[in-house]
Structures are given as structure tokens and as C-alpha cells.
Coordinates of C-alpha atoms in Angstrom, one line a residue:
M1 CA -0.2 -22.5 68.5
S2 CA 2.4 -22.1 65.7
N3 CA 1.6 -23.2 62.1
I4 CA 5.2 -24.4 61.8
K5 CA 6.1 -28.0 62.2
V6 CA 9.3 -30.1 61.8
L7 CA 9.7 -33.4 60.0
D8 CA 12.9 -35.3 60.8
C9 CA 14.0 -37.6 58.0
T10 CA 17.4 -38.7 59.4
L11 CA 16.6 -42.4 59.1
R12 CA 15.6 -42.0 55.5
D13 CA 17.5 -39.2 53.8
G14 CA 20.5 -39.5 56.1
G15 CA 20.6 -43.1 55.1
Y16 CA 22.3 -42.3 51.8
I17 CA 25.5 -41.8 53.9
N18 CA 25.6 -45.2 55.5
E19 CA 23.4 -47.2 53.1
W20 CA 20.6 -47.0 55.7
N21 CA 22.6 -49.4 58.0
F22 CA 21.8 -47.7 61.3
G23 CA 21.2 -51.0 63.1
L24 CA 17.9 -52.1 64.7
E25 CA 18.5 -51.0 68.2
K26 CA 20.2 -47.7 67.2
S27 CA 17.3 -46.9 64.9
R28 CA 14.9 -47.5 67.8
H29 CA 17.0 -45.3 70.0
I30 CA 17.0 -42.5 67.4
L31 CA 13.2 -42.7 67.1
T32 CA 12.9 -42.6 70.9
L33 CA 15.0 -39.5 71.3
L34 CA 13.3 -37.7 68.4
N35 CA 10.0 -38.4 70.1
K36 CA 11.3 -37.1 73.4
S37 CA 12.4 -33.9 71.6
N38 CA 8.8 -33.3 70.5
I39 CA 9.6 -33.5 66.8
D40 CA 6.2 -33.3 65.1
Y41 CA 6.7 -35.9 62.3
I42 CA 9.4 -38.6 61.9
E43 CA 10.2 -40.4 58.7
T44 CA 11.2 -44.0 59.5
G45 CA 12.8 -44.9 56.1
F46 CA 12.1 -46.0 52.5
L47 CA 9.5 -48.6 51.5
T48 CA 11.2 -50.5 48.7
E49 CA 11.4 -53.9 47.0
E50 CA 15.2 -53.7 47.1
A51 CA 17.1 -56.3 49.1
T52 CA 17.5 -55.2 52.7
S53 CA 18.1 -56.5 56.2
D54 CA 16.9 -56.1 59.8
S55 CA 19.6 -53.5 60.4
K56 CA 18.6 -51.1 57.6
T57 CA 15.8 -48.5 57.4
L58 CA 14.8 -49.9 54.1
F59 CA 11.6 -51.8 54.4
N60 CA 10.2 -54.5 52.1
S61 CA 6.9 -54.4 53.8
F62 CA 4.9 -52.4 56.4
D63 CA 5.4 -55.2 58.9
D64 CA 9.2 -54.7 58.6
I65 CA 8.7 -51.2 60.0
R66 CA 6.9 -52.5 63.1
K67 CA 10.0 -54.0 64.7
F68 CA 11.8 -50.6 64.5
V69 CA 9.1 -48.5 66.2
P70 CA 9.1 -48.2 70.0
F71 CA 5.7 -48.9 71.5
D72 CA 5.3 -45.4 73.1
I73 CA 5.6 -43.4 69.8
A74 CA 2.3 -42.2 68.4
K75 CA 1.6 -43.8 65.0
E76 CA 0.2 -40.5 63.8
K77 CA 3.6 -38.8 63.7
L78 CA 5.4 -41.6 61.8
F79 CA 5.9 -41.6 58.0
G80 CA 7.4 -43.8 55.4
M81 CA 8.6 -42.7 52.0
I82 CA 7.9 -44.4 48.7
T83 CA 9.8 -43.6 45.4
F84 CA 7.2 -43.9 42.7
G85 CA 7.7 -47.2 40.8
K86 CA 9.7 -48.8 43.6
F87 CA 6.8 -50.2 45.8
P88 CA 3.6 -51.8 44.4
I89 CA 0.4 -50.3 45.6
E90 CA -0.8 -53.9 46.3
K91 CA 1.7 -54.1 49.1
V92 CA 0.3 -51.1 50.9
P93 CA -2.3 -52.1 53.5
D94 CA -5.2 -50.0 54.6
V95 CA -4.1 -47.5 57.2
D96 CA -5.8 -49.2 60.1
R97 CA -3.5 -52.2 59.7
A98 CA -0.3 -50.1 59.4
I99 CA 2.2 -49.1 62.1
I100 CA 2.7 -45.7 60.3
K101 CA -0.1 -43.4 59.4
G102 CA 1.6 -41.2 56.8
I103 CA 3.3 -41.8 53.5
R104 CA 5.3 -39.4 51.4
L105 CA 5.5 -40.2 47.7
I106 CA 8.3 -38.7 45.5
F107 CA 8.2 -38.7 41.7
K108 CA 10.0 -37.0 38.8
K109 CA 8.3 -34.7 36.3
N110 CA 7.9 -37.3 33.6
Q111 CA 6.2 -39.7 36.0
K112 CA 3.5 -37.1 37.1
D113 CA 0.4 -38.6 35.5
K114 CA 1.0 -42.2 36.7
A115 CA 2.2 -41.0 40.1
M116 CA -1.1 -39.1 40.6
V117 CA -3.0 -42.3 40.0
Y118 CA -0.9 -44.0 42.7
C119 CA -1.5 -41.1 45.1
K120 CA -5.2 -41.4 44.7
K121 CA -5.0 -45.0 45.7
L122 CA -2.8 -44.2 48.7
K123 CA -5.3 -41.5 49.8
A124 CA -8.2 -44.0 49.4
K125 CA -6.3 -46.3 51.8
G126 CA -6.6 -43.7 54.5
Y127 CA -3.0 -42.4 54.8
K128 CA -1.9 -38.9 55.7
L129 CA -0.3 -38.3 52.3
F130 CA 2.4 -35.9 51.2
I131 CA 2.9 -35.5 47.4
N132 CA 6.5 -34.6 46.7
P133 CA 7.5 -33.6 43.1
T134 CA 11.3 -33.8 43.0
F135 CA 13.7 -31.5 41.2
I136 CA 11.1 -28.7 41.5
D137 CA 13.5 -26.2 39.8
Q138 CA 13.0 -28.1 36.6
F139 CA 9.3 -27.5 36.4
S140 CA 7.9 -24.6 34.5
D141 CA 5.3 -22.4 36.1
E142 CA 2.6 -24.0 33.9
E143 CA 3.8 -27.5 34.9
I144 CA 3.7 -26.6 38.6
I145 CA 0.1 -25.3 38.3
D146 CA -0.8 -28.5 36.4
V147 CA 0.6 -30.6 39.3
I148 CA -1.2 -28.4 41.8
K149 CA -4.6 -29.0 40.0
D150 CA -4.1 -32.7 40.5
I151 CA -3.0 -32.3 44.1
N152 CA -6.1 -30.2 44.9
D153 CA -8.3 -32.9 43.3
I154 CA -6.6 -35.6 45.4
H155 CA -6.5 -33.3 48.4
P156 CA -3.6 -34.9 50.3
Y157 CA -2.4 -33.7 53.7
G158 CA 0.6 -31.8 52.1
M159 CA 2.6 -30.9 49.1
S160 CA 6.4 -30.4 49.2
I161 CA 8.8 -28.0 47.6
V162 CA 11.7 -30.4 47.0
D163 CA 15.0 -28.7 46.3
S164 CA 16.6 -31.9 45.2
M165 CA 19.9 -30.4 44.0
G166 CA 20.2 -27.6 46.5
V167 CA 20.0 -24.9 43.9
L168 CA 17.2 -22.6 45.1
K169 CA 18.1 -19.1 46.2
E170 CA 15.8 -16.9 48.2
S171 CA 14.3 -15.2 45.1
D172 CA 13.7 -18.6 43.5
L173 CA 12.1 -20.0 46.6
L174 CA 9.8 -17.0 47.1
R175 CA 8.7 -17.1 43.5
L176 CA 7.8 -20.8 43.9
Y177 CA 6.1 -20.2 47.2
Y178 CA 3.8 -17.5 46.0
L179 CA 2.9 -19.5 42.8
I180 CA 2.1 -22.5 45.0
D181 CA 0.4 -20.7 47.8
H182 CA -1.9 -18.8 45.4
N183 CA -3.1 -22.0 43.7
L184 CA -2.9 -24.7 46.4
D185 CA -6.0 -25.2 48.5
K186 CA -5.4 -23.4 51.8
D187 CA -6.1 -26.5 54.0
I188 CA -3.2 -28.5 52.3
A189 CA 0.0 -28.2 54.2
L190 CA 3.2 -27.0 52.5
C191 CA 6.5 -28.8 53.2
F192 CA 10.0 -27.7 52.4
H193 CA 12.8 -30.2 51.7
S194 CA 16.2 -28.7 50.9
H195 CA 19.7 -29.8 50.3
N196 CA 22.6 -27.6 51.5
N197 CA 24.8 -27.4 48.4
L198 CA 24.8 -23.6 48.5
Q199 CA 24.6 -23.4 52.3
L200 CA 21.1 -21.9 52.0
S201 CA 19.0 -24.5 53.7
F202 CA 18.7 -22.7 57.0
S203 CA 18.2 -19.2 55.5
N204 CA 15.7 -20.5 53.0
A205 CA 13.7 -22.2 55.8
Q206 CA 13.7 -18.9 57.8
C207 CA 12.5 -17.1 54.7
L208 CA 9.5 -19.4 54.3
M209 CA 8.6 -19.2 57.9
K210 CA 8.3 -15.4 57.6
V211 CA 5.9 -15.5 54.6
C212 CA 3.9 -18.6 55.2
K213 CA 1.2 -17.6 57.7
D214 CA -2.0 -19.0 56.5
R215 CA -1.3 -22.7 56.1
E216 CA 0.6 -25.4 58.0
L217 CA 4.3 -25.2 57.1
I218 CA 6.4 -28.3 57.6
I219 CA 10.2 -28.1 57.5
D220 CA 12.3 -31.2 56.7
S221 CA 15.6 -31.7 58.4
T222 CA 18.0 -34.3 59.6
V223 CA 20.0 -34.5 62.8
F224 CA 23.5 -32.9 62.3
G225 CA 22.4 -32.3 58.7
M226 CA 23.1 -35.9 57.8
G227 CA 22.8 -36.4 54.1
R228 CA 24.9 -37.1 51.0
G229 CA 27.0 -34.4 49.5
A230 CA 26.6 -31.2 51.3
G231 CA 24.0 -32.6 53.6
N232 CA 20.6 -31.2 54.7
L233 CA 19.1 -28.6 57.1
C234 CA 20.1 -29.5 60.7
T235 CA 17.3 -30.6 63.0
E236 CA 19.0 -29.2 66.1
L237 CA 19.4 -25.7 64.4
I238 CA 15.9 -25.4 63.0
T239 CA 14.2 -26.5 66.2
Q240 CA 16.2 -24.1 68.3
Y241 CA 15.4 -21.3 65.9
I242 CA 11.6 -22.1 66.1
N243 CA 11.9 -22.2 69.9
D244 CA 13.5 -18.7 69.9
N245 CA 11.3 -17.1 67.3
Y246 CA 8.0 -18.9 67.0
N247 CA 7.2 -20.2 70.5
G248 CA 8.3 -23.7 69.7
N249 CA 8.4 -26.4 72.3
Y250 CA 11.2 -28.6 71.1
D251 CA 13.6 -30.2 73.6
I252 CA 17.1 -29.8 72.0
I253 CA 19.0 -32.1 74.4
P254 CA 17.6 -35.5 73.0
I255 CA 18.6 -34.3 69.5
L256 CA 22.1 -33.5 70.7
K257 CA 22.3 -36.9 72.3
I258 CA 21.6 -38.5 68.9
V259 CA 24.5 -36.4 67.5
D260 CA 26.8 -37.5 70.3
E261 CA 25.9 -41.1 70.5
Q262 CA 24.8 -42.1 67.0
I263 CA 25.7 -39.6 64.3
N264 CA 29.3 -38.6 65.2
P265 CA 30.7 -42.1 64.7
I266 CA 29.0 -42.2 61.2
F267 CA 30.3 -38.7 60.4
A268 CA 33.9 -39.7 61.5
K269 CA 33.8 -42.5 59.0
T270 CA 31.9 -40.8 56.1
P271 CA 31.7 -37.1 56.5
W272 CA 29.3 -34.8 54.7
G273 CA 29.1 -31.0 54.3
Y274 CA 30.0 -28.1 52.2
S275 CA 32.5 -28.6 49.4
V276 CA 33.4 -26.7 46.2
P277 CA 32.5 -29.6 43.9
Y278 CA 29.0 -29.9 45.4
Y279 CA 28.7 -26.2 45.1
L280 CA 29.6 -26.5 41.4
A281 CA 27.0 -29.3 41.1
A282 CA 24.3 -27.0 42.4
T283 CA 25.3 -24.0 40.2
N284 CA 25.3 -26.3 37.2
H285 CA 22.0 -27.8 38.2
C286 CA 23.5 -31.3 38.3
H287 CA 22.9 -34.4 40.4
P288 CA 25.5 -34.2 43.2
N289 CA 26.8 -37.7 42.4
Y290 CA 28.3 -36.4 39.2
A291 CA 30.4 -34.1 41.3
K292 CA 31.2 -36.9 43.7
Y293 CA 32.4 -39.1 40.9
L294 CA 34.9 -36.4 39.7
V295 CA 36.0 -35.5 43.2
D296 CA 36.7 -39.2 44.0
K297 CA 38.9 -39.4 41.0
Q298 CA 41.3 -36.9 42.7
T299 CA 42.9 -36.3 39.4
V300 CA 41.5 -33.1 38.0
P301 CA 41.4 -29.4 39.2
V302 CA 38.2 -27.6 40.1
E303 CA 38.0 -25.7 36.7
F304 CA 38.0 -29.1 34.9
I305 CA 35.2 -30.3 37.2
N306 CA 33.1 -27.2 36.4
N307 CA 33.6 -27.5 32.7
L308 CA 32.7 -31.2 32.7
L309 CA 29.5 -30.6 34.7
K310 CA 28.5 -27.9 32.2
S311 CA 28.9 -30.5 29.4
I312 CA 26.3 -32.8 30.8
P313 CA 23.2 -32.8 28.6
D314 CA 20.2 -31.0 30.2
N315 CA 18.0 -34.2 30.1
K316 CA 20.7 -36.1 32.0
K317 CA 21.6 -33.5 34.7
S318 CA 19.1 -34.6 37.3
I319 CA 19.5 -38.4 36.7
Y320 CA 22.8 -39.7 37.8
D321 CA 24.3 -41.9 35.1
V322 CA 27.8 -43.3 36.1
N323 CA 28.4 -44.5 32.5
L324 CA 27.7 -41.1 31.1
I325 CA 30.1 -39.2 33.5
K326 CA 32.8 -41.8 33.0
Q327 CA 32.5 -41.5 29.2
L328 CA 32.5 -37.7 29.4
Y329 CA 35.6 -37.9 31.5
L330 CA 37.3 -40.3 29.0
D331 CA 36.2 -38.2 26.0
K332 CA 37.9 -35.2 27.5
F333 CA 41.1 -37.1 27.1
S334 CA 40.3 -38.9 23.8
N335 CA 42.9 -36.9 21.8
V336 CA 44.9 -39.9 20.6
V337 CA 48.6 -39.2 20.3
D338 CA 51.3 -41.3 18.6
D339 CA 53.4 -42.4 21.6
S340 CA 55.7 -44.8 19.7
R341 CA 58.7 -42.5 20.2
T342 CA 58.1 -42.4 24.0
V343 CA 57.5 -46.1 24.2
E344 CA 60.7 -46.8 22.4
Y345 CA 62.6 -44.3 24.6
M346 CA 61.3 -46.0 27.7
K347 CA 62.2 -49.5 26.4
N348 CA 65.8 -48.5 25.6
L349 CA 66.1 -46.6 28.9
L350 CA 64.9 -49.3 31.2
T351 CA 65.8 -52.6 29.6
G352 CA 68.2 -54.5 31.7
K353 CA 68.0 -52.1 34.6
K354 CA 66.8 -52.6 38.2
I355 CA 63.7 -50.4 38.5
L356 CA 62.4 -48.8 41.7
I357 CA 59.0 -47.0 41.7
L358 CA 58.5 -44.4 44.4
A359 CA 54.9 -43.7 45.2
P360 CA 54.0 -40.9 47.6
G361 CA 53.0 -43.1 50.6
K362 CA 54.0 -42.2 54.1
S363 CA 56.1 -45.4 54.3
L364 CA 58.8 -43.5 52.4
K365 CA 59.4 -41.7 55.6
E366 CA 58.5 -44.3 58.1
E367 CA 60.5 -47.1 56.4
K368 CA 63.3 -45.0 54.9
Q369 CA 66.0 -47.3 56.0
K370 CA 64.6 -50.1 53.9
V371 CA 64.5 -47.9 50.8
D372 CA 67.9 -46.5 51.5
N373 CA 69.4 -50.1 51.8
F374 CA 67.8 -51.1 48.5
I375 CA 69.1 -48.1 46.7
E376 CA 72.6 -48.6 48.1
H377 CA 72.8 -52.2 47.2
E378 CA 70.9 -52.4 43.9
N379 CA 71.6 -48.9 42.4
P380 CA 68.1 -48.9 40.8
F381 CA 66.7 -46.6 38.1
I382 CA 64.2 -44.5 40.2
I383 CA 60.8 -43.4 38.8
S384 CA 58.6 -41.2 41.0
L385 CA 54.8 -41.2 40.5
N386 CA 52.9 -37.9 40.4
F387 CA 55.4 -36.2 42.9
I388 CA 59.0 -35.1 43.4
P389 CA 60.5 -37.0 46.4
E390 CA 62.4 -34.7 48.8
Q391 CA 64.8 -37.4 50.2
Y392 CA 65.6 -39.2 46.9
K393 CA 67.0 -38.3 43.5
E394 CA 64.7 -39.7 40.9
N395 CA 65.8 -40.6 37.4
L396 CA 62.4 -40.0 35.8
V397 CA 59.1 -38.4 36.8
F398 CA 55.9 -40.2 35.6
V399 CA 52.7 -38.1 35.8
T400 CA 49.1 -39.0 34.9
N401 CA 47.2 -36.8 37.4
M402 CA 46.4 -33.4 36.1
K403 CA 45.7 -32.0 39.6
R404 CA 49.1 -33.2 40.9
F405 CA 50.9 -32.0 37.7
T406 CA 49.9 -28.4 38.3
S407 CA 51.6 -28.6 41.8
L408 CA 54.9 -30.0 40.5
S409 CA 57.9 -27.7 40.3
N410 CA 61.7 -27.9 40.3
Y411 CA 61.8 -31.3 38.5
M412 CA 65.2 -31.9 37.0
A413 CA 64.8 -35.5 35.8
P414 CA 63.2 -36.4 32.4
L415 CA 59.4 -36.0 32.5
V416 CA 56.9 -38.5 31.0
V417 CA 53.3 -37.6 31.1
S418 CA 50.0 -39.1 29.8
S419 CA 48.1 -37.3 27.2
N420 CA 45.3 -36.2 29.5
I421 CA 47.6 -33.6 31.0
E422 CA 46.9 -30.1 29.9
D423 CA 49.7 -27.6 29.0
I424 CA 52.4 -30.2 28.7
P425 CA 55.9 -28.7 28.6
P426 CA 57.7 -29.1 25.3
Q427 CA 60.5 -31.1 26.9
A428 CA 58.2 -33.8 28.2
L429 CA 57.6 -37.2 26.6
V430 CA 53.9 -38.1 26.1
L431 CA 52.1 -41.4 26.4
N432 CA 48.7 -42.0 24.9
Y433 CA 46.4 -41.9 28.0
S434 CA 43.8 -44.4 26.8
S435 CA 46.3 -47.1 25.9
Y436 CA 47.2 -47.8 29.5
L437 CA 43.9 -47.9 31.3
N438 CA 42.2 -50.9 33.0
D439 CA 38.5 -51.8 33.4
S440 CA 38.2 -51.2 37.1
K441 CA 36.8 -48.2 39.0
M442 CA 40.5 -47.1 39.3
F443 CA 41.0 -47.3 35.6
D444 CA 43.6 -44.5 35.5
N445 CA 45.6 -45.1 38.6
V446 CA 49.1 -43.9 38.0
A447 CA 50.9 -47.1 39.3
L448 CA 48.6 -49.4 37.3
M449 CA 49.2 -47.3 34.2
L450 CA 52.9 -47.5 34.6
L451 CA 52.9 -51.2 35.2
N452 CA 50.8 -51.6 32.0
L453 CA 53.5 -49.7 30.1
F454 CA 56.2 -51.9 31.6
I455 CA 54.4 -55.0 30.4
K456 CA 54.1 -53.5 26.9
I457 CA 57.9 -52.8 26.7
G458 CA 58.8 -56.2 28.1
I459 CA 60.0 -55.3 31.6
K460 CA 60.1 -58.5 33.7
S461 CA 60.6 -57.2 37.2
V462 CA 59.9 -54.0 39.2
T463 CA 60.3 -53.0 42.9
I464 CA 57.9 -50.6 44.6
A465 CA 58.1 -48.4 47.7
G466 CA 55.5 -46.0 49.0
L467 CA 52.5 -47.6 47.4
D468 CA 50.9 -48.0 50.8
G469 CA 47.2 -48.3 50.1
F470 CA 44.5 -46.2 51.7
S471 CA 44.3 -45.8 55.5
P472 CA 41.2 -44.5 57.2
V473 CA 43.4 -41.9 58.9
A474 CA 43.9 -39.3 56.2
T475 CA 47.3 -38.1 57.6
E476 CA 48.7 -41.7 57.3
N477 CA 48.2 -41.8 53.5
Y478 CA 50.9 -39.6 52.1
V479 CA 54.5 -38.6 52.6
S480 CA 53.5 -35.0 52.5
D481 CA 50.4 -33.4 54.1
D482 CA 50.1 -31.2 51.0
M483 CA 48.9 -34.4 49.2
I484 CA 46.0 -35.2 51.5
N485 CA 42.7 -35.3 49.7
N486 CA 39.1 -35.4 50.6
A487 CA 38.3 -39.0 49.6
K488 CA 35.7 -40.6 51.8
V489 CA 36.9 -43.0 54.4
S490 CA 34.0 -45.4 53.6
E491 CA 35.5 -45.9 50.1
F492 CA 39.1 -46.8 51.3
D493 CA 38.4 -50.5 51.7
E494 CA 36.9 -50.7 48.2
R495 CA 39.9 -48.9 46.7
N496 CA 42.3 -51.2 48.5
D497 CA 40.4 -54.2 47.2
I498 CA 40.4 -52.9 43.6
M499 CA 44.1 -52.1 43.7
S500 CA 44.9 -55.5 45.2
E501 CA 42.9 -57.3 42.5
E502 CA 44.5 -55.2 39.6
I503 CA 48.0 -55.7 41.0
S504 CA 47.4 -59.4 41.3
K505 CA 46.4 -59.6 37.6
L506 CA 49.4 -57.7 36.5
S507 CA 51.8 -59.8 38.6
E508 CA 51.0 -62.7 36.3
K509 CA 52.9 -60.8 33.6
I510 CA 55.5 -58.9 35.6
D511 CA 57.3 -59.7 38.9
I512 CA 56.1 -57.0 41.4
N513 CA 58.0 -56.7 44.7
F514 CA 57.3 -54.3 47.6
I515 CA 60.0 -53.1 50.0
T516 CA 57.7 -51.0 52.2
S517 CA 54.5 -52.0 54.0
T518 CA 51.3 -51.9 52.0
L519 CA 47.6 -52.4 52.7
Y520 CA 47.2 -54.1 49.4
K521 CA 46.9 -57.9 49.5
V522 CA 50.0 -58.6 47.5
K523 CA 53.4 -60.1 48.1
Q524 CA 54.9 -59.4 51.5
P525 CA 57.6 -56.7 51.7
I526 CA 61.1 -57.8 51.4
V527 CA 62.8 -57.7 54.8

């Protein structure tokens, strides 16, 4: 019998994608199919004191897990995960009163001593215990040996190598393996939990299987690699590999049924997988959410993302701090410029004119007749936002997006840019970036910044075309396919809500009219 086992953690680690909202019946179906596939261990979800519901694999008590578990699944293969500090030991019953028989505890390096006390209490309650120090790459060899001494003393079922940021290369993994294997008691299982930022999860798992012969080796995976950022090791791939090379007995078809029936609809809405920013997060040893924040901005090129990740302090890299990354982003553009000349120029240029803003939404094509009619009858002053329209002659180009600016060419009209733009051409007029921001998550949206400028210079009315809002169908969002970005579908509704709220606030100070359709909850388009 092979010493290699598989632990599927789709309902727990995959839950970062959909906020653990798998649904009660779908969760039961996933558990049933994983059981049919002969997966050795299955993680049911997180135990936590956070607010939850019957549809989520976040559990406030062990009794909450019970309703999710089909009657025919052996309790011995079921695990729950606890993040140290997030679930009181007093709420953990003795194992003979629990629907699950295993618990995996994760903790950070600075929590080690208190976490080990918690682990001793879990072991005393009778659970099959896994001790999982996270961000293993941040431990020195001496610190790892110190952890192992405590683990040997507690003698849990297993210890995990947790590659939290997906940064381990084969040489790193082998060094850790031999250090741990030499010092960890031989009857304690070794588990490997990886993230796929560098696309090394599968090869690293194969590497461990080749060298780990004298103890039980447990490989973590998720169905279809479901997991935030670049995702995880795929359950269907690792089980087939074990079948082919280590006499495994996994039935792959039930796993593929989970992909087809349950995971594909989630992936279609919120995809995961390899991306350059997540690769950069790994190479800079940063929490992937830092990269996600910068990617979601859709305003800066890849070299900017890399430089900003490098600037994160070492003691903050593994702990995501949204306020920190926002401040670093703003600090990058904190070079204050005197824009009084530009403001005066814009005031003199626009006062008394009909103004038409052209944003790059697809409605510029689909509702071209409406735009044409407005231009013919009103003869407006046309300002384009972060792009050069092919079918219209703009009078001014307004740019706040560094990524878009680098792709602009052949602009003949005057150019006004915000001061966050690098390599500003000498003929451009510059506005002070920080003066036109708002307090929302979309604090530097180009349309909102321009409207703030209009309010500042006393413009009373503006007409907008092509500011369509965010559709879940990526190809429906922009007038040109070249502008399609990798924003997550799950975030489109939030973006639409934020923009609706901010435009509503601004409309109290300036009359805003749309002549093309928009998903924002604002005034109806003029017919």
C-alpha cells in the first residue's frame, strides 16, 4: 500500500473564491463525490466565530458541520481547519461527540508558543491533529527545528509544509524536506500544501513523492485548482498521477463531475489561475492580495506593480494590509505639482461651452446614432477619457491611467494628464493627481476625477457617452477589444454600485446627463 495520500480542501481553501458560499446541497454533493473518488481525507471548511450562514462552509460550531455531511461518509476522513485565535478551545468538543475526527490548525511564526498550547489541548480532546505553520519560507532553519521539537513533544498525526505564497522552488522544497524529515519523529505524517503562483505545485508534489519513502506523505489539493490568485494543486491531476505512478486507487470521474457540475459555474464568474501579477507577488514574497489590489486598479503597468511590491516592508509582506498598499500607491504619486495654470486654462477653455465626455464603453459603437445626433445638433466640446476615439474628433484628451497612457499614440488634440503619469510629454498640461481623488475604492477613476475638476472650475452641466458600467461579459465593456482587462466578474456589481453612488453625489453639484445606456443607477439616457 502506498504511503502517499491526498487531502482535498476545495470546500475550505477554494472558498476564498466564492466567500465559502457553495450552498448546503452543493456542498453535500461535493463531499459525496469526493468520497466516491476514494480521496483519503476531506476538509469540510473553516471553524470560525465570524458571521456565517447555512449555505457557507464556515462553521460557528461543530454542530454546524453535521448538516453538511452525508451519512455514508466515514468521520475518520473528515477534517476542519482552525486559524489560531479565531476559534476558542472551549467550543471544541471531545472527539467522540464530533462529526469530524480531524483538525488542522494554522498559525503564523509569531504565534508559535501560544499555538502549541492550543494544539496540546486539541490533542488531549482526541483529534487527529495536523499542525500547520504558515509562510514556511519565512522561518529560519533554527526556527523550524524549534517548531519540530514542540511538534514531536505533542506528537500530532501530521505536520505540514505550507507554501502560503507559492514561492518554493524545488531546491527550496528539498532543503525544507530534508531538514524536517531528519528531525521530525518518523511516525508523524508530513503534509504539503502549496499555492500555484509559480506554476510549481504539481512538479513540487511529484518531487516530494520521489524522496518521501519512510513516512506517510499527504498532498493537499483542490478540485480544478480552485483557490484565490493563481489557485492550488488540482485534485484531478494529482490523483491521476498517483494512479499512474504509485498504484493509486482514485476514481477520477466523480472529481470531474464536481468540475463539470459545481466548479465550472464558479470559475466562469470568478476565474483563478496563473497571472503575471501573482507571479510577481511570489517572486517578491508578498501576500497575493497585494498584487490583486494593484491588478484591480487597472491603472499601472507591470513594472510599476513589481517596484511597488518590492517597496513593501519585510514585516508586512505576508500580512495583507489594504491601507498600507493604498498608501504606498498614493505615495508613489505624492509629488505635488502646481496645477493653477492648467486649472485656469481649462476654465477659460470650457466656460460657456456644451461639453461631451467620451468614455471608452461599447455603447459608442452600439448607440453611435445617438452620439452623432447630439454632436450634430449641439456642436459640443469633446473630451475623451484615457483613449483616442476612432470615429470622433476629440478637442481634448484627458488621461489619468498610466497603463492606458503608454498605449496612446497619434493624439492631435491638447493633452491634459494627472501628475501620476510618468514620462509626461512637454506639451501636456498637468493636473495635481491627489487634488481630484474621492474617498471610495475607485478613488482615482478618470471620469470621477474629471467631474471633480469641472466642479472646481464652475462647470454647471456635462453630457456623457460611453460610460457604460461594468458588464459580466468582458467583450461588452469596451469600444475596443484592446482595452479588455482581467478584472474579476464578481467585482463588477460592486464597481457599478460605487460609481453610481459617487456620480449621484457629484450630480448634486453639476448636472450630469447620459446619452448612451449605462449600468450605473443614474439619470436615464436622453432619447
